[in-house]
CSV table of C-alpha atoms in Angstrom, one decimal:
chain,number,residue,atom,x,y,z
G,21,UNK,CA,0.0,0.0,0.0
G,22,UNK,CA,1.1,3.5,-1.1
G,23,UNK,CA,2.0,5.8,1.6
G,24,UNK,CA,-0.7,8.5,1.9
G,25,UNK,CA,0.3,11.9,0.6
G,26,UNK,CA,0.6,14.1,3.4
G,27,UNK,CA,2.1,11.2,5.3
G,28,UNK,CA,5.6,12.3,6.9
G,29,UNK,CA,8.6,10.4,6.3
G,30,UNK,CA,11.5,12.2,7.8
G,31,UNK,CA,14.1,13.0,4.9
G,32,UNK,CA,17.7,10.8,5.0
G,33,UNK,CA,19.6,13.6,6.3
G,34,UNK,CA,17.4,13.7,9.4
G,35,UNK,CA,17.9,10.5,9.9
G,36,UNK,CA,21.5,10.5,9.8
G,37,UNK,CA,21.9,13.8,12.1
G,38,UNK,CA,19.0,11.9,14.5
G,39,UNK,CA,22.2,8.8,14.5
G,40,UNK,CA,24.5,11.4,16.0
G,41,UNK,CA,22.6,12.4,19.0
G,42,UNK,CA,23.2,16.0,17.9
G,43,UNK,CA,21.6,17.4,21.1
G,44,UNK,CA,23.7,14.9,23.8
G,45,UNK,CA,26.9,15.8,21.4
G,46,UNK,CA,26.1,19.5,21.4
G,47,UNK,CA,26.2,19.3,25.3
G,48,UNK,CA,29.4,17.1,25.2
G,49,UNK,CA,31.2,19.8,23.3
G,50,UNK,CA,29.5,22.4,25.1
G,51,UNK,CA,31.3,20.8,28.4
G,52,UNK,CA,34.5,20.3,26.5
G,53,UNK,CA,34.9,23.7,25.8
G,54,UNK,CA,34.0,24.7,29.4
G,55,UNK,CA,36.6,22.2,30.5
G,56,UNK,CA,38.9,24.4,28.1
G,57,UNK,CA,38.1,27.7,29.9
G,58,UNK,CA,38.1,26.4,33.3
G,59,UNK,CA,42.2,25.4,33.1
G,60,UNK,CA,43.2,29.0,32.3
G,61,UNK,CA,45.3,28.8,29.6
G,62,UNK,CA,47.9,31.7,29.5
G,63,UNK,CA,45.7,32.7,26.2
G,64,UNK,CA,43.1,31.7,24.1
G,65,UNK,CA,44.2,29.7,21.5
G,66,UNK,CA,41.0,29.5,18.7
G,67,UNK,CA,42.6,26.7,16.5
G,68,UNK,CA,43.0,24.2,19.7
G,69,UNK,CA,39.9,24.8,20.9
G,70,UNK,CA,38.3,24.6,17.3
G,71,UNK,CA,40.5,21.1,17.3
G,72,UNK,CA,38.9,20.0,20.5
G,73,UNK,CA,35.2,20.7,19.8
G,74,UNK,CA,35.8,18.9,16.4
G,75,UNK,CA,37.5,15.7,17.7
G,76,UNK,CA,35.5,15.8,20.7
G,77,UNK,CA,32.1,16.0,18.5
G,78,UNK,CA,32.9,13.6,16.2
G,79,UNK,CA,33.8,10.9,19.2
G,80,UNK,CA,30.4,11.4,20.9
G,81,UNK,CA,28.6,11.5,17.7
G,82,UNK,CA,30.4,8.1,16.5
G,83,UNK,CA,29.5,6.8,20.6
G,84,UNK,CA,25.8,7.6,19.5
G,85,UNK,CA,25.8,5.9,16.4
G,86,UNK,CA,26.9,2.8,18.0
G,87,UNK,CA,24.5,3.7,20.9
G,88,UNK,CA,21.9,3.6,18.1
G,89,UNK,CA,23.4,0.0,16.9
G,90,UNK,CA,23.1,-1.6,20.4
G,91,UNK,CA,20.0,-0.3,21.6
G,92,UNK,CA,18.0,-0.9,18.4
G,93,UNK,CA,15.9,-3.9,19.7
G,94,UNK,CA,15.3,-1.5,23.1
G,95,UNK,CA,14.5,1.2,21.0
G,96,UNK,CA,11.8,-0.1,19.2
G,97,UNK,CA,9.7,-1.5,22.0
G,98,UNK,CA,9.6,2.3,23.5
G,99,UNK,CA,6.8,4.9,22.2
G,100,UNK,CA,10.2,7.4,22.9
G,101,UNK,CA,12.8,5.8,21.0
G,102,UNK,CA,10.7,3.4,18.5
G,103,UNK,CA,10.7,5.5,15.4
G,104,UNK,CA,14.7,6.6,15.7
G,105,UNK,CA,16.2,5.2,11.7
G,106,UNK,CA,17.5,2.1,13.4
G,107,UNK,CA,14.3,1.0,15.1
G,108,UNK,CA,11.9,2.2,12.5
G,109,UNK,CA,13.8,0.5,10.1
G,110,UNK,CA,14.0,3.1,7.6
G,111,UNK,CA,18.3,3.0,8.2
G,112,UNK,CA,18.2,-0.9,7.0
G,113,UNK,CA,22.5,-1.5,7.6
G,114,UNK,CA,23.1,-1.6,11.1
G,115,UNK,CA,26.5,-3.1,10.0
G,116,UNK,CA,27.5,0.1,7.9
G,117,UNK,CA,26.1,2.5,11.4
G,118,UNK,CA,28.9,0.7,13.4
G,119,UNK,CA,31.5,1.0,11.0
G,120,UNK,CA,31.0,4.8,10.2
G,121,UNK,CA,30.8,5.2,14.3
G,122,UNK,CA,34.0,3.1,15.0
G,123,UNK,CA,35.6,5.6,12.3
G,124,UNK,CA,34.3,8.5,14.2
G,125,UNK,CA,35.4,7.5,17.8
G,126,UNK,CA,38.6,6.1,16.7
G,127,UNK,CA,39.3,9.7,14.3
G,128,UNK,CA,38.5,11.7,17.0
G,129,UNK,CA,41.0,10.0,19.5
G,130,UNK,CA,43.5,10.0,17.2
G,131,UNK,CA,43.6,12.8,16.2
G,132,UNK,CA,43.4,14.5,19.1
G,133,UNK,CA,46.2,12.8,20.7
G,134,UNK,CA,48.2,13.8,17.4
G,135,UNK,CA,46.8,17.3,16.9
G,136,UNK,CA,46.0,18.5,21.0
G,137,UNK,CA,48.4,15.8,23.2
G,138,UNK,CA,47.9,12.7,24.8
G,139,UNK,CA,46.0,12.8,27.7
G,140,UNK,CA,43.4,15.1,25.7
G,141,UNK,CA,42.9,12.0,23.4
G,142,UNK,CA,42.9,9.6,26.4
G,143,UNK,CA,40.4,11.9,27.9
G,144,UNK,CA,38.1,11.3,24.9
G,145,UNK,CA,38.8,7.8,24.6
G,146,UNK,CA,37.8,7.5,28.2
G,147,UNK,CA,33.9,9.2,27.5
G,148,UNK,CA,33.7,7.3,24.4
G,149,UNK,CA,34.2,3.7,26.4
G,150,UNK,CA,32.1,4.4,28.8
G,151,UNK,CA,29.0,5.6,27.0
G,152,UNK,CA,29.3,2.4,24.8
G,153,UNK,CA,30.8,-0.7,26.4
G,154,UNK,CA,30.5,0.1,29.9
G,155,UNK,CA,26.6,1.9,29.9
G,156,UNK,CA,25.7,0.8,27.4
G,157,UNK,CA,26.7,-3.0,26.7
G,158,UNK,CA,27.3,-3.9,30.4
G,159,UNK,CA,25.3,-2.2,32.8
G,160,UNK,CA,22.1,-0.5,30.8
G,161,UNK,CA,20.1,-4.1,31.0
G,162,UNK,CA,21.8,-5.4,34.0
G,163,UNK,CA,21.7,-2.9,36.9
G,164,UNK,CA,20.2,0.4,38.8
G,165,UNK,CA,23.1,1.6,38.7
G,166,UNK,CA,23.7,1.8,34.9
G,167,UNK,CA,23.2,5.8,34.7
G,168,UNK,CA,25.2,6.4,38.2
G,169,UNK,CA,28.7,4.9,36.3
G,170,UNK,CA,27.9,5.8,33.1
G,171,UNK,CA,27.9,9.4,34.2
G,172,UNK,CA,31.8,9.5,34.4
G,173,UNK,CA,31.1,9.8,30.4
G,174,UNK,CA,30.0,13.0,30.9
G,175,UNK,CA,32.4,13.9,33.0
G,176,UNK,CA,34.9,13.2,30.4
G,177,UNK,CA,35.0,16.1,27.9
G,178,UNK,CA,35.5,18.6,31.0
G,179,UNK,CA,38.4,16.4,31.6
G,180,UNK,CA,39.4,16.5,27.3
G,181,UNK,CA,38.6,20.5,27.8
G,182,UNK,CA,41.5,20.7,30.3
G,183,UNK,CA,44.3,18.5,28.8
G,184,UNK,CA,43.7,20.3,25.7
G,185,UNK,CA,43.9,23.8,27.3
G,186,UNK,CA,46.9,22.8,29.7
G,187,UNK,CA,48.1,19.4,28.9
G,188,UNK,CA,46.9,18.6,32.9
G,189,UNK,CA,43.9,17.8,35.1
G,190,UNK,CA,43.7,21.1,36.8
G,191,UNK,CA,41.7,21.3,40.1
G,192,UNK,CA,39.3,23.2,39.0
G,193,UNK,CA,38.6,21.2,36.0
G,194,UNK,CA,38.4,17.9,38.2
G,195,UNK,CA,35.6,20.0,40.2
G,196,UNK,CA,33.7,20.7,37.3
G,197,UNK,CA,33.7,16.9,36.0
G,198,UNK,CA,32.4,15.8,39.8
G,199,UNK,CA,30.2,18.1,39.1
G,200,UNK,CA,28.9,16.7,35.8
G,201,UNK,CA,29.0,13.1,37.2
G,202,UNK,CA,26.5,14.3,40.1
G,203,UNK,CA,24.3,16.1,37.4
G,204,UNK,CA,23.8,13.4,35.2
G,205,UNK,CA,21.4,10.8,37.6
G,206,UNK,CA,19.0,13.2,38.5
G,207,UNK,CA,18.7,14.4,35.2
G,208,UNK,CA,18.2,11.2,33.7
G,209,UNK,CA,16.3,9.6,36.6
G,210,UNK,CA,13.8,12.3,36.1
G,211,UNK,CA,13.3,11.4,32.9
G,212,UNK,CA,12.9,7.8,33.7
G,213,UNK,CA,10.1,8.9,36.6
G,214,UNK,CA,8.3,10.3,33.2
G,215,UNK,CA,8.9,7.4,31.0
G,216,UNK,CA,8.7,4.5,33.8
G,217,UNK,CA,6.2,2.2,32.1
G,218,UNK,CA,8.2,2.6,28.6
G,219,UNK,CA,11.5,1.3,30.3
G,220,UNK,CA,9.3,-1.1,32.3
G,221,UNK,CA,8.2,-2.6,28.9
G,222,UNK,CA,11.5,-3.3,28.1
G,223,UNK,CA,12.8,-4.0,31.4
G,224,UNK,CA,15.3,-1.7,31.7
G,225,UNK,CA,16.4,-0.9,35.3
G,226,UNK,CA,16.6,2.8,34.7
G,227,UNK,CA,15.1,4.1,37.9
G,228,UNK,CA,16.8,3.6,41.9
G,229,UNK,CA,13.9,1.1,42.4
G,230,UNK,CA,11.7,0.9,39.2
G,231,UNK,CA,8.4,-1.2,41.7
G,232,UNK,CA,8.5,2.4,44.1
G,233,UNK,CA,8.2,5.4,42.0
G,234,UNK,CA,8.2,7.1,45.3
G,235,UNK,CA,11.5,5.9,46.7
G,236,UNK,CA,13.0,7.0,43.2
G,237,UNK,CA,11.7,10.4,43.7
G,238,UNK,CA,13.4,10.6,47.0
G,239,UNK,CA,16.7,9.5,45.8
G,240,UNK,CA,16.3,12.0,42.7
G,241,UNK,CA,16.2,14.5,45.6
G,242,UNK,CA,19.2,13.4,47.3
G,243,UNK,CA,20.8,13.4,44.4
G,244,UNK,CA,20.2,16.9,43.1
G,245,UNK,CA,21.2,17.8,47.3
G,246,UNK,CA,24.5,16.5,46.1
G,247,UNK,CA,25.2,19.2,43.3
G,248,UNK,CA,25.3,21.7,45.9
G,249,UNK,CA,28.7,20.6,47.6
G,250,UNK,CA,29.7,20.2,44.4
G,251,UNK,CA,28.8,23.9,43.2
G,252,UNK,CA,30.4,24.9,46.8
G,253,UNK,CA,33.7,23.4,45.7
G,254,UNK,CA,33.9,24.4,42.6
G,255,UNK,CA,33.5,28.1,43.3
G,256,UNK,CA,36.1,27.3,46.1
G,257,UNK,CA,38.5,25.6,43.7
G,258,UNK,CA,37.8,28.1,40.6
G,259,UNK,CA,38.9,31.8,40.5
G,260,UNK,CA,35.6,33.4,40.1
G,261,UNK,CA,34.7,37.0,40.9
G,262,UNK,CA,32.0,36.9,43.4
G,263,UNK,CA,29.2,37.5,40.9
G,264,UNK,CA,30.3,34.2,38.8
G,265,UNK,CA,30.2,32.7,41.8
G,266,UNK,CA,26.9,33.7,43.2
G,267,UNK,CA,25.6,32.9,40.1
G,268,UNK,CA,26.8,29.4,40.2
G,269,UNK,CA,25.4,28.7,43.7
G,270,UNK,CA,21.9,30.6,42.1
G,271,UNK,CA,21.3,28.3,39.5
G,272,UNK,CA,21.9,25.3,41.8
G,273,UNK,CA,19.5,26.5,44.2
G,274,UNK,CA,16.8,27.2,41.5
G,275,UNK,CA,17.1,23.5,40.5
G,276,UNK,CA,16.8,21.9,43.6
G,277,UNK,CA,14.0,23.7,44.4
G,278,UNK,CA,12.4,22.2,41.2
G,279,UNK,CA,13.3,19.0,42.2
G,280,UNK,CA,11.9,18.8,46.0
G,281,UNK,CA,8.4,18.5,45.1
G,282,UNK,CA,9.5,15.0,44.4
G,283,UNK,CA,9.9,13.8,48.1
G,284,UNK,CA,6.6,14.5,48.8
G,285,UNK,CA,4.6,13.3,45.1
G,286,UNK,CA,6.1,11.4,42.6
G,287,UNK,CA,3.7,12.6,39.2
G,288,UNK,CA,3.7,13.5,36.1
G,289,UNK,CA,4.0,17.6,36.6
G,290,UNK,CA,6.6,17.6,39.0
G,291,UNK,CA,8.6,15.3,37.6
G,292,UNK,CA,8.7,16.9,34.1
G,293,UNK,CA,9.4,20.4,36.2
G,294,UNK,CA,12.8,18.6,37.5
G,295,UNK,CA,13.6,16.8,34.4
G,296,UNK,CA,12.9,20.4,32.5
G,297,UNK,CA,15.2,22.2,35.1
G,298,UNK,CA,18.4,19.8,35.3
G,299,UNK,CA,19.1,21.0,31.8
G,300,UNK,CA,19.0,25.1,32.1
G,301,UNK,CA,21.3,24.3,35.4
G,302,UNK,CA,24.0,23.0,33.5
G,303,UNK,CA,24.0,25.3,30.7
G,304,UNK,CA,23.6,28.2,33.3
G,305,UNK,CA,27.2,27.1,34.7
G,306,UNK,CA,28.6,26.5,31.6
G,307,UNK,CA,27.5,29.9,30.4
G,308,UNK,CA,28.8,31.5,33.6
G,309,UNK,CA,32.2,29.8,33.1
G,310,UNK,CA,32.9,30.6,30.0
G,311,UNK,CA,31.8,34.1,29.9
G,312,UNK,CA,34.2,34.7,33.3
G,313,UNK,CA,37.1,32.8,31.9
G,314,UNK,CA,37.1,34.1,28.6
G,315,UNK,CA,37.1,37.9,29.9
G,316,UNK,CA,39.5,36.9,32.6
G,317,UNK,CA,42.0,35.1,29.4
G,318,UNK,CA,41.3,38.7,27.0
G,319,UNK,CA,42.1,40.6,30.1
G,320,UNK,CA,38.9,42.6,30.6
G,321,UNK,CA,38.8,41.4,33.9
G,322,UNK,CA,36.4,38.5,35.2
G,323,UNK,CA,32.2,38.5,35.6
């Protein structure tokens, strides 16, 4: 049967952008090039930093493809994830996916140990391992505690940001990846509180305890608690002016307010205000550390 003329079949490119996870690998760079900011280099140097959002983009977006490859079966049996090109089908070599994403991950490594220095391409390799053999292939199906240790892959590019800026894990910079790692449950746990029958369908234990919706809103709580001692120490560890860090300790507050509803109710409101928050909170720091260190590097002086 024909398909219906008004009936919307989303054009190849699409498809092949949706493979890349632009939005997850927009965030990894964005983090990256915080990472870069936070190490002070003695000035800003736009070719390395253009050479670490390019190796570091085309790492995560090769880790996505082969997320796509792995999780295809998943995919399909959630109303979220079931039309993606893999699980809908409409990308039919699954083979040809991995192979173009392999290429990706292992260009992006090498070249940024070649181009940027070692530990910047170990830093990526690090993110990219994580996100697909260790989240992915070992713990996603097997364990609660799948998104808690796959969060280091976040945590990563601030670590690539650094060794590309300074050649070192600066203090600062380690901050900012704890920081990252603490982010990343509540953020996805909230999510998971929305989607909780999809990942039940396919019996993936995405949630602290996916029978207690409650308890899981508790522990997304606790959680989001955590990112203020981790806010606390990174404006301790960081140089900021006092209005870069006020902002910082702001935007943590502003997001854990979002999220205390959930120790009382666990439904589908609050939990979306949570999931909706977690985002703007880590884009707020971002924003607020690369705006200070940028001024601080051109010598206008910091926030």
């Amino acid at each position: 049967m024909a398909n219906a003329p008004n009936a919307e079949v989303p054009a190849p490119w699409r498809d092949v952008v949706t493979l890349t996870k632009p939005g997850i690998t927009a965030l990894i760079v964005l983090v990256a090039v915080a990472g870069y900011f936070l190490a002070l280099p003695a000035h800003i140097d736009l070719a390395r930093l253009g050479l670490l959002a390019l190796t570091g983009g085309l790492a995560s977006a090769g880790s996505a493809m082969l997320n796509h490859v792995l999780d295809r079966d998943v995919d399909g049996g959630m109303k979220r994830t079931r039309d993606r090109p893999l699980a809908g089908s409409r990308i039919k070599s699954s083979r040809g996916v991995m192979a173009v994403g392999i290429g990706l991950v292992a260009f992006g490594v090498g070249a940024a140990s070649i181009w940027l220095n070692p530990l910047t391409g170990l830093s990526i390799a690090l993110g990219a391992l994580t996100y697909v053999v260790v989240y992915t292939v070992v713990l996603k199906r097997r364990t609660n505690w799948n998104i808690v240790i796959g969060g280091f892959a976040g945590s990563a590019p601030a670590l690539a940001g650094g060794a590309a800026a300074t050649g070192s894990w600066t203090a600062p910079v380690l901050a900012f990846a704890l920081l990252v790692f603490l982010w990343t449950p509540p953020h996805f746990w909230s999510l998971a509180l929305l989607l909780r029958e999809d990942y039940r369908r396919v019996g993936l234990p995405m949630l602290p305890r996916m029978d207690d919706p409650s308890y899981s809103g508790r522990v997304v709580v606790v959680s989001a608690l955590l990112l203020v001692p981790a806010s606390v120490l990174l404006v301790l560890v960081a140089p900021f002016a006092w209005p870069a860090a006020l902002l910082v300790l702001v935007a943590v507050a502003l997001y854990v307010a979002l999220a205390l509803p959930l120790w009382r109710r666990v439904d589908r409101p609050v939990a979306l205000r949570a999931f909706i928050g977690s985002g703007p909170y880590l884009l707020a720091v971002i924003t607020v550390l690369v705006v200070n260190f940028w001024l601080h590097a051109l010598g206008v002086g910091p926030l």
